[in-house]
Each structure stands twice: as structure tokens, then as C-alpha cells.
């Protein structure tokens, strides 16, 4: 444990187990064993960072390599930060208490745009210069990765390099390149290593590029200013998940975390083609793990962790081709050990009550579905591919089998949405209740309606769309709230201000870096937490930097407008996305390519990965 964090300090903050380290399963390498070190940094609190599967995977992949050491660090909550700054305590890793500045690399996960201010704050706490241009030869390299890396431009002033795509292979290649550079005398200094790094496929060095703008402030081009930098950086992809290691002895926290269970990744990618879904586009193509591999991993994870729940995770677990027989086998193996198997998400059209009954035989819980939109018109616009009949069939079967509570996820503010579409959400929730009464002859069905505000994201068909204004989002929330004043229906929603700022940074350019830095200097941190988020602070920072949020969120993008992120490629083609946007405007559906012919997104051809077609 960090000796600077005395008992007095730990006893005065919430959840001191966040900071102690020494958890079961943690890996500690001595200085003699370590040639290259990286601090895997998650820009949120410990219980969120330790719930992120990518964090666990990279920790395992790096530490199994001789000479390479990965350690963990998460953002201290505000009470701990206040104590650290008061006593001059720098941010240190959980494994060896090493200050961030003493690592060779500090690697951040870009999981959510509103965590960006925490990245700046953690670097400052770790005594690493916040801006890349101010780092010396003695400072670590700051590297970023994760889902938001497909538009990292608002952070371009902060990080030295980015890992584009899946990190299992490329991160080890990067650390080994650094090891060789050290052995060769660090030739060329920091720039010398960056020139080596940019030759690795999937590595983006923002300092080797410049953004040119048109007179109307739109992006003209992002072009290399170093001849060794590629014009386009293509994502790295693991072609066969069965060929890469998966952590079977992960760190087990002392305290409760958000996902306090075994997380077993069954496959990556999704070809459903929901037009709002960033992950569904950038994580293509679909690659499944063999059932035998998954069952073997599950056995090791249960033995090594002591958890009593296995969560089968992916973007759409119900689409796994061998799901039913695999779950049957797992439940049979672990039932006597009181270990349950859970599915975090169920598609309405893939729902099997028999399967749900089986997975909840050990531990019963409610059912969650995501219709996403209330009206069939809007479900067709977003290419959801499910109908009201699908939902009613699913809940009917569930109610007949004894369930009496359902949670439904929706979005408001979708492109082309009308008040009628918003009110259809309330109608659908009421119909679910009516169906329960029809089947059981009694009331009491509890329906929770959760409505998030739509945020247009890069590399989706809606990247051209304007976002609803804050006033419009709030009006729609109140409209729905009034319509859902019904017994046993609970309505959940969030303030739209956070969705507005999320959209600004999701589709922003490099100029936002100055506003990010200014907002952080003025106290911005933990912006994803409502009690910490200060909308007026962000508006003032944008204004003081000569920027207008309306430019980023309120306008429809031109068909041929160059986006700030197009030099970073997840392989899905612009022509495909544009065609999907036009089909959305016409309310036309696009089929799942795993259940039919190729839809022309271009991913398989560019990456040389063949999607398994269901037949």
C-alpha cells in the first residue's frame, strides 16, 4: 500500500479500498524484472475502471510478456484528490506505488467523452506535463485507446500517440519497439521514438499531422507533416479470438465494483446495423470464440476468482450462434456450485423465455429489452429491425413464465423524430402493462422506462445529423414524463446538458483542445457525474476560446463535408454510411449480413476477415 496514504487519510475518504492495492490476483513485477513499464490509467473511479473488460485484457496481455510490466491507476474521487493536493501526494499506481511520471508509458482508455477532463487531471496529479508539447525526454509517453479513439482530435494536444483498434497485439509491439529503442541509446530522443512508433500499423501520432480549415470553419483536410506518417491510419483487428489469450485470473477487488462478476467475452463485433450505434460500426467484423474455448475459460475463471456469476458479454450476446447449447452446458457444470450464468442484453427478436428461465434458475432477476424507439416508423429509421409484435410476444411468454417486471430502454431526439414518436414510447409501456393483466388477470406489473438523449457519433450513418437542442430534448422529456404518470411505471432520464457536451466532443476537432484545457484549469473533472458537471463552465470555456457549441451539434453536415476524424479508419466505408443515412430518411431497413448477402460496408474486404454467415 502507498505509505503516503496514511490511516488518517484513508479513514477520512469514501471507499478507501479504491486506493490500497494488494488485491487478490494483482501482478507485481520487481524493477529487475521490468524493462518497459506502462500505467494502464482509467479516467474514472476504481469501481468503474475495474469493471472495464478491456482494462483486464491489456493488464493480462502485457504482464505475461517477459520484461514488460503493466500497473493500474484510476482517478481518485474528489475527496481523495483534495487530500492528495493538500499533502503533496502524487498519483501512484496500485501495484508498486510508482508515480505516473516514472513510467515509460501512461495509457488512457477513451471510454466516454465526458471523462476527458479527468485525463488532464490525472496527468497533473501524476506529475506528467498535461500538454504533449511540454514533455521532456524524462517524461513518459502518453498513449490512448478505446472506443472514442476513432475521433481523438479534441485530445490531440494531450496524447503522444493512439492505438487504433484492438490492442492485444499492437500494444505489445509498441512496448517492444520502445525496449529496442532504449537498448539502442534512445536515438533521436522523443521524436526519434515517435518516428519508430508511427511505422507500426494502428499507431497514430497526432503531432505528425495538421488540420487545415475552410473559411466557414469546417475541416478542409487532415494531412501528414512528416513523410513517414501514413495519410490514413487503419485499425488493428484480431482476426481469430481463439488465438489470443483471455485473462483467467483477473484482479478481484476488495470492495464492490459496478460489474462485480466474471465477464466472459463470447464474441466481438455486430452486424445488426443499428444506425445510431457507434460500437456496431467500429467493432466490425463479427468474430466468435468457440464454445469449447469459452467453457474452458469459464472453468478457470470460477476456480480463480470465487465469483458466483458469469456474465456472457458482447454487443449482442443473444446473436452468438451456439448460445443455447453452451449455456445449457455451463449451467449444468456450475449449478451445484451455485454459480449463475447471465446475459446482459437481450434482443426482442432473439428472446427465448426457455433460455431466460434456464439462466435465471440460480438467481432470478428482471428482464431488460431495448426497443430504442416507441413507434415502428422510428424503429425503421434507426434500422432496429424489431416490431411491436416481437416485444409483445416476448413479454407475453415472460409473463406466462412468472416474470412481473420489465425494463425498457429508449432514445429520444433521434433524427426525424416527432412528438407522436415520443408519445409512442409511453403507449408501448402501457401496452406491456395491459398484456400482463390480460395474461395473469391481475395488475401489478412493474415497467421501468429509461430514455437517454440521442448523441450523433462518428462512423455512424447519423454522423451527418444535427442534434436536438437542449430545450427540445428537455421538452420531449417532460412530454414523455407527463404521459407516463401511470401506477407502476417508472420513468428514468438524465439532464440533457451532458448529452450536449458529449456530442460536442464526439464530433469535435482539434480546436476543442484549448477549451478542454481551460475548463480543466477552472475545475472541470468527473463531468460524467451529475454532481460534478458544470454546464456553464463548459459554455464559458468554449466562448473564451472563440468556439460555438452550435457549430458542432446544431447543424446538418454537408454530404461532402470532411470530418475531423476521417484519417483514422475503422474500415467501414463512407459511401456505405451515407447510403444508410439516406435509407434512414426513407425509413428503409438494411438486413443483417450474417443472415443474408453482403451489405457492402467494406470491413471484411479491407481487413481480410471473413464473417461467418448463419445458415
Coordinates of C-alpha atoms in Angstrom, one line a residue, residues 76-588:
X76 CA -9.1 9.5 -7.3
X77 CA -12.5 10.8 -6.2
X78 CA -12.7 14.4 -5.3
X79 CA -12.3 13.8 -1.5
X80 CA -9.1 11.9 -2.1
X81 CA -7.8 14.4 -4.6
X82 CA -8.3 17.1 -2.1
X83 CA -6.2 15.2 0.5
X84 CA -3.5 14.4 -2.1
X85 CA -3.1 18.0 -3.1
X86 CA -3.2 19.2 0.5
X87 CA -0.4 16.8 1.5
X88 CA 1.6 17.0 -1.8
X89 CA 0.9 13.3 -2.6
X90 CA 1.3 12.4 -6.3
X91 CA -0.9 9.9 -8.2
X92 CA 0.7 6.5 -8.0
X93 CA 0.0 3.0 -9.3
X94 CA -1.8 0.4 -7.3
X95 CA 0.8 -2.3 -7.8
X96 CA 4.2 -0.7 -6.9
X97 CA 3.2 2.8 -5.8
X98 CA 5.1 4.3 -8.7
X99 CA 4.4 7.9 -9.6
X100 CA 2.9 8.3 -13.1
X101 CA 5.9 10.4 -14.2
X102 CA 8.2 7.4 -13.6
X103 CA 6.6 5.1 -16.0
X104 CA 7.7 4.7 -19.6
X105 CA 4.1 5.0 -20.8
X106 CA 0.8 6.2 -19.4
X107 CA -2.1 4.6 -21.3
X108 CA -5.6 6.0 -21.0
X109 CA -8.8 4.4 -22.1
X110 CA -11.1 6.7 -24.0
X111 CA -14.4 5.2 -23.0
X112 CA -16.6 8.3 -22.7
X113 CA -16.1 11.8 -24.0
X114 CA -17.1 13.4 -20.6
X115 CA -14.1 11.7 -18.9
X116 CA -11.6 13.7 -20.9
X117 CA -11.1 16.3 -18.2
X118 CA -10.1 13.5 -15.8
X119 CA -7.3 12.6 -18.2
X120 CA -5.8 16.0 -17.8
X121 CA -6.3 15.9 -14.1
X122 CA -4.7 12.5 -13.6
X123 CA -1.6 13.6 -15.6
X124 CA -1.3 16.7 -13.4
X125 CA -1.7 14.6 -10.2
X126 CA 0.9 12.2 -11.6
X127 CA 3.4 15.0 -12.2
X128 CA 3.3 14.5 -16.0
X129 CA 3.0 17.7 -18.1
X130 CA -0.5 17.8 -19.4
X131 CA 0.3 19.0 -22.9
X132 CA 2.4 16.8 -25.2
X133 CA 4.5 19.8 -26.4
X134 CA 5.7 20.5 -22.8
X135 CA 7.0 17.0 -22.1
X136 CA 10.8 16.5 -21.8
X137 CA 13.0 13.5 -22.5
X138 CA 12.4 12.4 -18.9
X139 CA 8.6 12.2 -19.2
X140 CA 6.6 9.2 -20.1
X141 CA 4.8 8.8 -23.5
X142 CA 1.0 9.2 -23.1
X143 CA -0.9 6.8 -25.3
X144 CA -4.7 6.5 -25.7
X145 CA -7.0 3.8 -27.0
X146 CA -10.6 2.6 -26.7
X147 CA -13.9 3.3 -28.5
X148 CA -13.6 7.1 -28.5
X149 CA -10.2 6.8 -30.3
X150 CA -11.9 7.0 -33.7
X151 CA -12.1 10.7 -33.1
X152 CA -9.4 11.6 -30.6
X153 CA -8.8 15.0 -32.1
X154 CA -10.1 17.1 -29.2
X155 CA -7.3 15.5 -27.1
X156 CA -4.6 15.8 -29.8
X157 CA -2.7 18.4 -27.7
X158 CA -2.5 16.0 -24.8
X159 CA -1.5 12.5 -26.0
X160 CA 1.6 11.5 -27.8
X161 CA 0.2 8.5 -29.7
X162 CA -3.0 6.5 -30.0
X163 CA -3.7 2.8 -30.5
X164 CA -6.4 2.5 -33.2
X165 CA -8.4 -0.7 -32.9
X166 CA -8.0 -3.8 -30.8
X167 CA -4.9 -3.5 -28.6
X168 CA -3.8 -7.1 -27.7
X169 CA -1.2 -7.3 -30.4
X170 CA -0.3 -3.7 -31.2
X171 CA 0.3 -2.6 -27.6
X172 CA 2.9 -5.3 -27.1
X173 CA 4.5 -4.4 -30.4
X174 CA 4.7 -0.7 -29.2
X175 CA 6.3 -1.6 -25.9
X176 CA 8.8 -3.9 -27.6
X177 CA 9.7 -1.2 -30.0
X178 CA 10.4 1.1 -27.0
X179 CA 12.5 -1.6 -25.5
X180 CA 14.7 -1.8 -28.6
X181 CA 14.9 2.0 -28.8
X182 CA 16.2 2.1 -25.2
X183 CA 18.8 -0.6 -26.0
X184 CA 20.0 1.4 -28.9
X185 CA 20.6 4.5 -26.8
X186 CA 17.3 6.4 -27.3
X187 CA 18.4 7.7 -30.7
X188 CA 16.6 10.8 -31.8
X189 CA 15.1 11.5 -28.4
X190 CA 11.3 11.6 -28.1
X191 CA 10.8 12.4 -31.7
X192 CA 13.0 9.5 -32.6
X193 CA 10.8 7.0 -30.9
X194 CA 7.6 8.6 -32.3
X195 CA 9.1 8.1 -35.8
X196 CA 9.6 4.5 -35.0
X197 CA 6.1 4.1 -33.4
X198 CA 4.3 5.6 -36.4
X199 CA 5.6 2.8 -38.6
X200 CA 3.6 0.3 -36.5
X201 CA 0.2 -0.4 -38.1
X202 CA -2.5 1.1 -36.0
X203 CA -0.4 3.7 -34.3
X204 CA -1.5 7.4 -34.7
X205 CA 0.9 10.2 -33.7
X206 CA -1.2 13.5 -33.8
X207 CA 2.0 15.6 -33.8
X208 CA 2.8 14.3 -37.2
X209 CA -0.4 15.8 -38.7
X210 CA -2.0 19.2 -39.1
X211 CA -5.7 20.2 -39.7
X212 CA -6.5 22.6 -42.4
X213 CA -9.8 24.6 -42.2
X214 CA -12.1 26.2 -44.7
X215 CA -13.3 29.8 -44.4
X216 CA -16.6 28.5 -42.9
X217 CA -14.6 26.8 -40.1
X218 CA -15.3 23.3 -41.4
X219 CA -12.3 20.9 -41.9
X220 CA -10.6 21.1 -45.3
X221 CA -8.2 18.2 -44.6
X222 CA -6.1 16.5 -42.0
X223 CA -2.7 15.9 -43.6
X224 CA 0.7 14.4 -42.5
X225 CA 3.5 16.8 -41.9
X226 CA 6.1 14.0 -41.5
X227 CA 6.8 11.9 -44.6
X228 CA 6.9 8.7 -42.6
X229 CA 3.3 9.2 -41.3
X230 CA 0.5 7.4 -43.3
X231 CA -2.2 9.5 -44.8
X232 CA -4.8 7.1 -43.2
X233 CA -4.4 5.1 -40.1
X234 CA -6.3 1.8 -40.3
X235 CA -7.5 0.0 -37.2
X236 CA -5.9 -3.2 -35.9
X237 CA -8.1 -6.2 -35.6
X238 CA -7.7 -9.6 -34.0
X239 CA -8.7 -12.0 -36.8
X240 CA -9.3 -15.0 -34.6
X241 CA -10.3 -14.5 -31.0
X242 CA -9.4 -18.1 -30.2
X243 CA -5.8 -17.3 -30.9
X244 CA -5.4 -14.6 -28.3
X245 CA -5.1 -15.0 -24.5
X246 CA -8.0 -14.1 -22.3
X247 CA -7.4 -13.3 -18.6
X248 CA -8.5 -16.2 -16.4
X249 CA -7.0 -15.0 -13.1
X250 CA -8.1 -11.3 -13.1
X251 CA -7.7 -9.0 -10.1
X252 CA -10.5 -9.4 -7.6
X253 CA -11.2 -6.1 -5.8
X254 CA -11.7 -5.9 -2.1
X255 CA -14.8 -3.7 -2.4
X256 CA -17.8 -4.0 -4.6
X257 CA -17.5 -2.7 -8.2
X258 CA -20.1 -1.9 -10.9
X259 CA -19.8 -5.3 -12.7
X260 CA -18.8 -7.5 -9.7
X261 CA -18.8 -10.8 -11.6
X262 CA -16.9 -12.8 -14.2
X263 CA -17.0 -11.1 -17.6
X264 CA -16.6 -13.7 -20.4
X265 CA -16.4 -12.2 -23.9
X266 CA -18.1 -14.5 -26.3
X267 CA -17.6 -12.6 -29.5
X268 CA -16.7 -9.2 -30.9
X269 CA -18.5 -7.1 -33.5
X270 CA -22.1 -6.7 -34.5
X271 CA -23.7 -6.7 -38.0
X272 CA -27.2 -5.7 -37.0
X273 CA -26.6 -2.3 -38.4
X274 CA -28.5 0.0 -35.9
X275 CA -27.8 3.4 -37.4
X276 CA -27.2 5.2 -34.1
X277 CA -24.7 2.6 -32.8
X278 CA -21.0 3.6 -32.9
X279 CA -19.8 0.3 -31.5
X280 CA -21.8 -1.6 -34.1
X281 CA -19.9 0.1 -36.9
X282 CA -16.3 0.4 -35.5
X283 CA -16.1 -3.1 -33.9
X284 CA -16.9 -4.9 -37.1
X285 CA -16.5 -7.7 -38.2
X286 CA -18.1 -10.3 -36.0
X287 CA -15.6 -12.9 -34.6
X288 CA -16.8 -15.6 -32.3
X289 CA -15.0 -17.7 -29.7
X290 CA -15.5 -21.5 -29.9
X291 CA -17.9 -22.9 -27.3
X292 CA -15.2 -25.3 -26.1
X293 CA -12.8 -22.3 -25.5
X294 CA -15.5 -20.4 -23.6
X295 CA -16.4 -23.3 -21.4
X296 CA -12.7 -23.9 -20.6
X297 CA -12.2 -20.2 -19.8
X298 CA -15.3 -20.2 -17.6
X299 CA -14.0 -23.1 -15.5
X300 CA -10.7 -21.4 -14.9
X301 CA -12.3 -18.1 -14.0
X302 CA -14.7 -19.7 -11.5
X303 CA -11.8 -21.5 -9.9
X304 CA -9.5 -18.5 -9.8
X305 CA -11.9 -15.8 -8.6
X306 CA -14.6 -17.2 -6.4
X307 CA -17.3 -15.2 -8.2
X308 CA -20.7 -16.7 -8.3
X309 CA -21.9 -15.2 -11.6
X310 CA -20.7 -15.5 -15.1
X311 CA -21.8 -12.7 -17.5
X312 CA -21.6 -13.6 -21.2
X313 CA -20.7 -10.2 -22.8
X314 CA -20.6 -8.9 -26.3
X315 CA -22.5 -6.2 -28.2
X316 CA -25.4 -8.6 -28.7
X317 CA -24.9 -11.8 -26.8
X318 CA -28.2 -13.3 -28.0
X319 CA -26.7 -13.4 -31.5
X320 CA -24.0 -15.9 -30.6
X321 CA -24.6 -18.9 -32.9
X322 CA -24.0 -21.6 -30.2
X323 CA -25.6 -19.7 -27.3
X324 CA -28.4 -22.1 -26.2
X325 CA -26.3 -25.4 -26.0
X326 CA -23.3 -23.6 -24.5
X327 CA -25.5 -22.0 -21.7
X328 CA -27.1 -25.4 -21.1
X329 CA -23.6 -27.0 -20.6
X330 CA -22.4 -24.1 -18.4
X331 CA -25.4 -24.2 -16.1
X332 CA -25.2 -28.0 -15.8
X333 CA -21.5 -27.7 -14.8
X334 CA -21.8 -24.8 -12.3
X335 CA -25.3 -25.3 -10.9
X336 CA -24.1 -27.3 -7.9
X337 CA -21.5 -24.6 -7.1
X338 CA -24.3 -22.0 -7.1
X339 CA -22.7 -20.1 -10.0
X340 CA -25.2 -18.5 -12.3
X341 CA -24.9 -17.5 -15.9
X342 CA -26.3 -14.2 -17.1
X343 CA -27.0 -12.4 -20.3
X344 CA -26.5 -8.6 -20.0
X345 CA -28.6 -7.8 -23.1
X346 CA -31.5 -9.5 -24.9
X347 CA -32.8 -8.5 -28.3
X348 CA -36.5 -8.7 -28.5
X349 CA -36.5 -10.8 -31.7
X350 CA -33.8 -13.2 -30.3
X351 CA -35.6 -13.6 -27.0
X352 CA -36.2 -17.1 -25.7
X353 CA -38.1 -17.5 -22.5
X354 CA -36.9 -21.0 -22.1
X355 CA -33.3 -19.7 -22.2
X356 CA -34.1 -16.9 -19.8
X357 CA -35.7 -19.4 -17.4
X358 CA -32.6 -21.5 -17.6
X359 CA -30.1 -18.8 -16.9
X360 CA -32.2 -17.4 -14.0
X361 CA -32.7 -20.8 -12.4
X362 CA -29.9 -20.0 -9.9
X363 CA -30.6 -16.3 -9.4
X364 CA -33.8 -14.6 -10.5
X365 CA -33.9 -11.0 -11.8
X366 CA -36.0 -8.8 -14.0
X367 CA -35.9 -8.7 -17.8
X368 CA -34.4 -5.9 -19.9
X369 CA -35.3 -5.1 -23.5
X370 CA -34.2 -2.3 -25.8
X371 CA -36.8 -1.3 -28.4
X372 CA -34.9 2.0 -28.7
X373 CA -37.9 3.8 -30.2
X374 CA -41.6 3.8 -29.5
X375 CA -43.0 3.8 -33.0
X376 CA -42.4 1.4 -35.8
X377 CA -41.6 4.3 -38.1
X378 CA -38.7 5.3 -35.8
X379 CA -37.5 1.8 -35.4
X380 CA -37.3 1.5 -39.1
X381 CA -35.4 4.9 -39.3
X382 CA -32.8 3.5 -36.9
X383 CA -32.8 0.1 -38.6
X384 CA -33.7 -1.7 -35.3
X385 CA -35.3 -4.5 -37.1
X386 CA -37.9 -5.4 -34.5
X387 CA -41.6 -4.8 -34.2
X388 CA -44.2 -4.2 -31.5
X389 CA -45.4 -7.7 -32.1
X390 CA -41.9 -9.0 -31.3
X391 CA -42.0 -7.2 -28.0
X392 CA -45.5 -8.3 -27.1
X393 CA -44.6 -11.9 -27.9
X394 CA -41.5 -11.7 -25.7
X395 CA -43.2 -10.2 -22.7
X396 CA -46.2 -12.5 -23.1
X397 CA -44.0 -15.5 -22.9
X398 CA -42.2 -14.0 -19.9
X399 CA -45.3 -13.1 -18.0
X400 CA -46.7 -16.7 -18.6
X401 CA -43.4 -18.0 -17.0
X402 CA -43.8 -15.9 -13.9
X403 CA -42.0 -12.6 -14.6
X404 CA -43.7 -9.4 -13.4
X405 CA -41.2 -6.7 -14.0
X406 CA -39.7 -5.4 -17.3
X407 CA -37.2 -2.6 -18.1
X408 CA -37.4 -0.9 -21.5
X409 CA -34.6 1.2 -23.0
X410 CA -35.4 4.0 -25.5
X411 CA -33.8 7.1 -27.0
X412 CA -35.3 10.5 -27.6
X413 CA -34.1 13.1 -30.0
X414 CA -33.5 10.7 -32.9
X415 CA -33.2 12.2 -36.4
X416 CA -36.7 12.8 -37.8
X417 CA -38.5 12.2 -34.6
X418 CA -41.9 13.8 -33.9
X419 CA -43.9 14.2 -30.8
X420 CA -46.1 11.3 -31.9
X421 CA -43.0 9.1 -31.9
X422 CA -42.1 10.3 -28.4
X423 CA -45.5 9.6 -27.1
X424 CA -45.4 6.1 -28.7
X425 CA -42.9 5.2 -26.0
X426 CA -45.5 5.8 -23.3
X427 CA -48.1 3.8 -25.4
X428 CA -45.7 0.9 -25.7
X429 CA -45.0 0.8 -21.9
X430 CA -48.8 0.9 -21.2
X431 CA -49.4 -2.0 -23.7
X432 CA -46.8 -4.1 -21.8
X433 CA -48.8 -3.5 -18.6
X434 CA -52.0 -4.3 -20.3
X435 CA -50.5 -7.5 -21.7
X436 CA -49.6 -8.6 -18.1
X437 CA -53.2 -8.0 -17.0
X438 CA -54.5 -9.9 -20.0
X439 CA -52.3 -12.9 -19.3
X440 CA -52.4 -13.1 -15.5
X441 CA -55.8 -11.5 -14.8
X442 CA -54.3 -9.1 -12.3
X443 CA -52.3 -5.8 -12.2
X444 CA -49.0 -5.1 -10.5
X445 CA -46.6 -5.4 -13.5
X446 CA -43.7 -3.0 -12.9
X447 CA -42.4 -1.3 -16.1
X448 CA -39.3 0.9 -16.0
X449 CA -38.8 3.2 -19.0
X450 CA -35.3 4.6 -19.4
X451 CA -34.9 7.3 -22.1
X452 CA -31.5 8.6 -23.0
X453 CA -30.8 11.6 -25.3
X454 CA -29.5 10.7 -28.7
X455 CA -25.9 11.7 -29.4
X456 CA -24.8 11.5 -33.1
X457 CA -21.4 9.7 -33.2
X458 CA -18.6 9.4 -35.8
X459 CA -18.7 6.5 -38.2
X460 CA -22.4 6.0 -37.9
X461 CA -25.0 6.9 -40.6
X462 CA -26.1 9.7 -38.3
X463 CA -22.7 11.4 -38.2
X464 CA -24.3 13.9 -40.7
X465 CA -27.2 14.7 -38.4
X466 CA -27.9 17.7 -36.2
X467 CA -28.6 17.0 -32.5
X468 CA -31.8 18.3 -30.9
X469 CA -31.2 21.4 -28.8
X470 CA -31.2 21.3 -25.1
X471 CA -34.6 23.0 -24.9
X472 CA -36.0 20.5 -27.4
X473 CA -34.6 17.5 -25.5
X474 CA -36.0 18.8 -22.2
X475 CA -39.4 19.5 -23.8
X476 CA -39.5 15.9 -25.1
X477 CA -38.5 14.6 -21.7
X478 CA -41.4 16.5 -20.0
X479 CA -43.8 15.4 -22.7
X480 CA -42.9 11.8 -22.0
X481 CA -42.9 12.3 -18.3
X482 CA -46.4 13.6 -18.3
X483 CA -47.6 10.7 -20.5
X484 CA -46.0 8.1 -18.1
X485 CA -47.8 9.2 -14.9
X486 CA -49.2 5.7 -14.5
X487 CA -49.1 3.4 -11.5
X488 CA -46.2 1.0 -11.5
X489 CA -44.4 2.8 -14.4
X490 CA -41.1 4.4 -13.5
X491 CA -39.5 6.9 -15.9
X492 CA -35.8 7.5 -15.8
X493 CA -33.9 10.2 -17.7
X494 CA -30.8 12.4 -17.4
X495 CA -30.3 16.1 -17.8
X496 CA -29.7 16.9 -21.5
X497 CA -26.7 19.2 -20.8
X498 CA -24.3 16.2 -20.5
X499 CA -25.6 14.9 -23.9
X500 CA -25.0 18.2 -25.5
X501 CA -21.3 18.3 -24.3
X502 CA -20.9 14.7 -25.2
X503 CA -21.9 15.5 -28.8
X504 CA -19.6 18.5 -28.9
X505 CA -16.6 16.3 -28.1
X506 CA -17.8 13.3 -30.0
X507 CA -17.7 15.2 -33.3
X508 CA -15.2 17.9 -32.4
X509 CA -11.9 18.9 -33.9
X510 CA -8.5 19.9 -32.6
X511 CA -9.6 23.4 -31.7
X512 CA -11.6 22.0 -28.8
X513 CA -8.4 21.1 -27.0
X514 CA -7.9 24.7 -25.9
X515 CA -11.5 24.7 -24.4
X516 CA -10.8 21.4 -22.7
X517 CA -7.6 22.6 -21.1
X518 CA -9.3 25.9 -20.0
X519 CA -12.3 24.1 -18.5
X520 CA -9.9 21.7 -16.6
X521 CA -7.9 24.7 -15.3
X522 CA -11.2 26.1 -14.0
X523 CA -12.0 22.9 -12.1
X524 CA -13.7 20.5 -14.6
X525 CA -13.4 16.9 -13.6
X526 CA -15.7 13.9 -13.4
X527 CA -18.0 15.5 -15.9
X528 CA -19.9 12.2 -16.4
X529 CA -21.1 12.6 -12.8
X530 CA -24.1 14.9 -12.5
X531 CA -23.0 16.3 -9.1
X532 CA -19.7 17.4 -10.6
X533 CA -20.7 18.5 -14.1
X534 CA -20.9 22.3 -14.6
X535 CA -22.5 23.1 -17.9
X536 CA -21.9 26.9 -17.6
X537 CA -18.2 26.3 -17.0
X538 CA -18.0 24.5 -20.3
X539 CA -20.0 27.1 -22.2
X540 CA -17.8 29.8 -20.9
X541 CA -14.6 27.9 -21.8
X542 CA -15.9 27.4 -25.4
X543 CA -16.8 31.1 -25.6
X544 CA -13.4 32.2 -24.3
X545 CA -11.7 30.1 -26.9
X546 CA -13.8 31.6 -29.7
X547 CA -15.8 28.4 -30.2
X548 CA -19.6 27.8 -30.6
X549 CA -21.2 24.6 -29.5
X550 CA -23.9 25.1 -32.1
X551 CA -21.3 24.7 -34.8
X552 CA -20.6 21.2 -33.5
X553 CA -24.1 20.0 -32.6
X554 CA -26.8 22.0 -34.3
X555 CA -26.1 21.9 -38.0
X556 CA -26.7 19.2 -40.6
X557 CA -23.4 18.2 -42.1
X558 CA -23.0 18.7 -45.9
X559 CA -22.9 15.4 -47.9
X560 CA -19.3 16.0 -48.9
X561 CA -18.1 17.7 -45.7
X562 CA -14.7 16.4 -44.5
X563 CA -15.0 15.1 -40.9
X564 CA -12.1 15.8 -38.4
X565 CA -11.7 12.0 -37.9
X566 CA -11.5 10.6 -41.4
X567 CA -7.8 10.0 -41.3
X568 CA -8.5 7.4 -38.6
X569 CA -10.3 4.4 -40.2
X570 CA -12.3 1.6 -38.7
X571 CA -12.7 0.2 -42.3
X572 CA -16.4 0.9 -42.7
X573 CA -16.8 2.9 -45.9
X574 CA -18.1 6.5 -46.1
X575 CA -20.3 5.5 -49.1
X576 CA -22.0 2.8 -47.1
X577 CA -22.7 5.1 -44.1
X578 CA -24.1 7.8 -46.4
X579 CA -26.3 5.3 -48.2
X580 CA -27.6 4.2 -44.8
X581 CA -28.3 7.8 -43.8
X582 CA -30.4 8.2 -47.0
X583 CA -32.2 4.9 -46.2
X584 CA -32.9 6.2 -42.7
X585 CA -34.6 9.3 -44.2
X586 CA -36.7 7.0 -46.3
X587 CA -37.5 4.6 -43.4
X588 CA -35.9 1.7 -45.3

